[in-house]
GROMACS .gro file of C-alpha atoms in nm:
model
  189
    1PRO     CA    1  -2.472  -2.461  -1.877
    2PRO     CA    2  -2.246  -2.259  -1.659
    3MET     CA    3  -2.138  -2.526  -1.423
    4GLN     CA    4  -2.088  -2.767  -1.731
    5GLN     CA    5  -1.812  -2.530  -1.914
    6LEU     CA    6  -1.626  -2.471  -1.586
    7VAL     CA    7  -1.581  -2.849  -1.524
    8ARG     CA    8  -1.502  -2.880  -1.891
    9ASP     CA    9  -1.268  -2.566  -1.858
   10ILE     CA   10  -1.106  -2.707  -1.558
   11VAL     CA   11  -1.041  -3.069  -1.733
   12SER     CA   12  -0.897  -2.951  -2.010
   13GLY     CA   13  -0.641  -2.711  -1.801
   14ALA     CA   14  -0.779  -2.366  -1.893
   15ARG     CA   15  -0.687  -2.068  -1.644
   16VAL     CA   16  -0.944  -2.035  -1.408
   17VAL     CA   17  -0.990  -1.760  -1.132
   18PHE     CA   18  -1.228  -1.837  -0.851
   19VAL     CA   19  -1.380  -1.509  -0.665
   20THR     CA   20  -1.420  -1.587  -0.277
   21GLY     CA   21  -1.578  -1.384  -0.016
   22ALA     CA   22  -1.800  -1.393   0.313
   23GLY     CA   23  -2.017  -1.678   0.228
   24LEU     CA   24  -1.716  -1.932   0.174
   25SER     CA   25  -1.595  -1.854   0.547
   26ALA     CA   26  -1.952  -1.871   0.703
   27ALA     CA   27  -1.912  -2.239   0.731
   28SER     CA   28  -1.592  -2.179   0.924
   29GLY     CA   29  -1.771  -1.996   1.169
   30ILE     CA   30  -1.666  -1.629   1.025
   31THR     CA   31  -1.980  -1.384   1.111
   32PRO     CA   32  -2.049  -1.213   0.761
   33TYR     CA   33  -1.973  -0.833   0.727
   34ARG     CA   34  -2.278  -0.767   0.577
   35GLY     CA   35  -2.644  -0.851   0.488
   36THR     CA   36  -2.747  -1.031   0.807
   37PRO     CA   37  -2.874  -0.950   1.141
   38ASN     CA   38  -2.536  -1.009   1.304
   39ALA     CA   39  -2.302  -0.850   1.038
   40ILE     CA   40  -2.030  -0.673   1.166
   41TRP     CA   41  -2.008  -0.375   0.930
   42SER     CA   42  -2.397  -0.316   0.953
   43GLN     CA   43  -2.279  -0.222   1.344
   44PHE     CA   44  -1.943  -0.003   1.249
   45LEU     CA   45  -1.956   0.075   0.891
   46THR     CA   46  -1.974   0.478   0.898
   47ASP     CA   47  -1.835   0.565   1.230
   48TRP     CA   48  -1.550   0.276   1.246
   49GLY     CA   49  -1.444   0.122   0.924
   50THR     CA   50  -1.192   0.404   0.796
   51ARG     CA   51  -0.852   0.504   0.844
   52ALA     CA   52  -0.952   0.857   0.904
   53LYS     CA   53  -1.142   0.714   1.245
   54PHE     CA   54  -0.817   0.523   1.324
   55VAL     CA   55  -0.624   0.817   1.272
   56GLU     CA   56  -0.869   0.997   1.521
   57GLY     CA   57  -0.750   0.802   1.812
   58PRO     CA   58  -0.574   0.447   1.743
   59ASP     CA   59  -0.611   0.333   2.091
   60ALA     CA   60  -0.995   0.393   2.090
   61TRP     CA   61  -1.032   0.236   1.727
   62TRP     CA   62  -0.824  -0.083   1.829
   63ASN     CA   63  -1.004  -0.145   2.178
   64GLU     CA   64  -1.341  -0.040   2.085
   65PHE     CA   65  -1.373  -0.164   1.702
   66TRP     CA   66  -1.119  -0.367   1.582
   67LEU     CA   67  -1.043  -0.590   1.874
   68HIS     CA   68  -1.448  -0.672   1.881
   69THR     CA   69  -1.516  -0.741   1.540
   70HIS     CA   70  -1.196  -0.886   1.343
   71GLU     CA   71  -0.894  -0.995   1.554
   72MET     CA   72  -1.049  -1.194   1.816
   73PRO     CA   73  -0.999  -1.563   1.907
   74MET     CA   74  -1.296  -1.692   1.732
   75PHE     CA   75  -1.157  -1.572   1.380
   76LEU     CA   76  -0.792  -1.618   1.469
   77GLU     CA   77  -0.873  -1.982   1.567
   78ALA     CA   78  -1.107  -2.075   1.289
   79LYS     CA   79  -1.038  -2.374   1.038
   80PRO     CA   80  -1.068  -2.356   0.666
   81ASN     CA   81  -1.377  -2.549   0.537
   82ALA     CA   82  -1.443  -2.798   0.299
   83GLY     CA   83  -1.448  -2.532   0.025
   84HIS     CA   84  -1.142  -2.406   0.111
   85HIS     CA   85  -0.987  -2.737   0.094
   86ALA     CA   86  -1.173  -2.827  -0.243
   87LEU     CA   87  -1.010  -2.486  -0.375
   88ALA     CA   88  -0.677  -2.606  -0.279
   89SER     CA   89  -0.723  -2.969  -0.397
   90LEU     CA   90  -0.820  -2.841  -0.729
   91SER     CA   91  -0.510  -2.597  -0.742
   92LYS     CA   92  -0.288  -2.915  -0.718
   93LEU     CA   93  -0.481  -3.025  -1.045
   94THR     CA   94  -0.498  -2.772  -1.267
   95HIS     CA   95  -0.443  -2.384  -1.329
   96ILE     CA   96  -0.673  -2.243  -1.102
   97ARG     CA   97  -0.614  -1.896  -0.877
   98VAL     CA   98  -0.820  -1.790  -0.607
   99ILE     CA   99  -0.919  -1.379  -0.547
  100THR     CA  100  -1.058  -1.360  -0.176
  101GLN     CA  101  -1.215  -1.072  -0.047
  102ASN     CA  102  -1.185  -1.228   0.290
  103ILE     CA  103  -0.943  -1.133   0.539
  104ASP     CA  104  -0.932  -1.443   0.738
  105ARG     CA  105  -0.655  -1.623   0.635
  106LEU     CA  106  -0.855  -1.953   0.573
  107HIS     CA  107  -0.720  -2.015   0.232
  108LEU     CA  108  -0.353  -2.014   0.342
  109ARG     CA  109  -0.450  -2.254   0.593
  110THR     CA  110  -0.465  -2.496   0.325
  111SER     CA  111  -0.250  -2.632   0.078
  112LEU     CA  112  -0.307  -2.372  -0.176
  113ALA     CA  113   0.017  -2.224  -0.269
  114PRO     CA  114   0.043  -1.859  -0.156
  115ASP     CA  115   0.115  -1.749  -0.527
  116HIS     CA  116  -0.187  -1.859  -0.666
  117LEU     CA  117  -0.412  -1.625  -0.396
  118ALA     CA  118  -0.465  -1.252  -0.412
  119GLU     CA  119  -0.604  -1.158  -0.088
  120VAL     CA  120  -0.758  -0.831  -0.196
  121HIS     CA  121  -0.895  -0.671   0.111
  122GLY     CA  122  -0.578  -0.728   0.318
  123ARG     CA  123  -0.519  -1.017   0.603
  124LEU     CA  124  -0.578  -1.059   0.951
  125GLY     CA  125  -0.298  -1.052   1.200
  126GLY     CA  126  -0.095  -0.855   0.964
  127TYR     CA  127  -0.006  -0.511   0.979
  128LYS     CA  128   0.060  -0.151   0.823
  129CYS     CA  129   0.230   0.173   0.946
  130ILE     CA  130  -0.020   0.456   0.878
  131ASN     CA  131   0.247   0.698   0.800
  132GLU     CA  132   0.248   0.677   0.410
  133HIS     CA  133   0.602   0.807   0.359
  134CYS     CA  134   0.731   0.508   0.555
  135SER     CA  135   0.795   0.169   0.338
  136ASN     CA  136   0.633  -0.027   0.675
  137ALA     CA  137   0.293   0.158   0.468
  138SER     CA  138   0.313  -0.038   0.172
  139ALA     CA  139   0.569  -0.352   0.302
  140GLU     CA  140   0.396  -0.685   0.269
  141GLU     CA  141   0.323  -0.668   0.623
  142ILE     CA  142   0.452  -0.558   0.981
  143VAL     CA  143   0.453  -0.905   1.200
  144LEU     CA  144   0.369  -0.872   1.571
  145LYS     CA  145   0.179  -1.021   1.848
  146LEU     CA  146  -0.110  -0.819   2.003
  147ASP     CA  147  -0.068  -0.960   2.307
  148ASP     CA  148   0.275  -0.811   2.355
  149TYR     CA  149   0.095  -0.497   2.359
  150ALA     CA  150  -0.191  -0.562   2.609
  151VAL     CA  151  -0.304  -0.355   2.886
  152ASP     CA  152  -0.448  -0.436   3.260
  153GLY     CA  153  -0.360  -0.801   3.240
  154THR     CA  154  -0.583  -0.875   2.927
  155GLN     CA  155  -0.494  -1.143   2.666
  156MET     CA  156  -0.640  -1.242   2.333
  157ALA     CA  157  -0.691  -1.642   2.473
  158ALA     CA  158  -0.946  -1.492   2.736
  159ASN     CA  159  -1.101  -1.273   2.468
  160ASN     CA  160  -1.106  -0.977   2.661
  161LEU     CA  161  -0.782  -0.808   2.458
  162ARG     CA  162  -0.704  -0.452   2.532
  163ILE     CA  163  -0.403  -0.279   2.390
  164ARG     CA  164  -0.184   0.009   2.347
  165THR     CA  165  -0.143   0.120   2.006
  166PRO     CA  166   0.135  -0.065   1.825
  167HIS     CA  167   0.419   0.132   1.674
  168CYS     CA  168   0.596   0.104   1.346
  169PRO     CA  169   0.985  -0.030   1.421
  170LEU     CA  170   1.122   0.215   1.130
  171CYS     CA  171   0.941   0.543   1.206
  172ARG     CA  172   0.770   0.509   1.529
  173GLY     CA  173   0.435   0.609   1.381
  174PRO     CA  174   0.096   0.388   1.481
  175VAL     CA  175   0.040   0.065   1.321
  176MET     CA  176  -0.332  -0.081   1.186
  177PRO     CA  177  -0.439  -0.383   1.059
  178LEU     CA  178  -0.314  -0.476   0.688
  179ALA     CA  179  -0.698  -0.410   0.537
  180LEU     CA  180  -0.888  -0.219   0.324
  181PHE     CA  181  -1.101   0.025   0.503
  182PHE     CA  182  -1.393   0.199   0.333
  183ASP     CA  183  -1.163   0.511   0.303
  184GLU     CA  184  -0.847   0.391   0.120
  185LEU     CA  185  -0.809   0.253  -0.223
  186TYR     CA  186  -0.708  -0.092  -0.341
  187GLU     CA  187  -0.300   0.038  -0.388
  188SER     CA  188  -0.307   0.174  -0.034
  189HIS     CA  189  -0.231  -0.209   0.119
   0.00000   0.00000   0.00000
């Protein structure tokens, strides 16, 4: 049976890759992006989940889409669950790697070494320049605090944050989240 083979492989020290997605983080309070009535992408998939929509109106994109579906206290404050910790513990004992489609950074909040993790869809709290000719378009990530861009006295902690679009420190182009959008290819981040 497959589970017994997996156990044998892990115990023998074989290289094993785990692929994780929304199901793992649901126990941490992260809403799945598809397949449920409350799924985030079911509400915004074709209209907002693209780089093209961002370029059309960055301020609206941040304030009408991203800050209401991703970068919000409930997700930023989520804690890794037993599944995340189990994979981190296994990584200390044998040769496992984790590939995740999740952008929630929960694997990184465990003892899992960053070099044992591939975040193929990007990471929450990281940002990239939209200007493809800028080195920050393909850099590891631009670090910034969205509260520094708040307007009208809003703030992340109050879950009412509205921002003016952040700009790249190198080229002054608009900055967007370090995530893979539906009209992008994997190499675009």
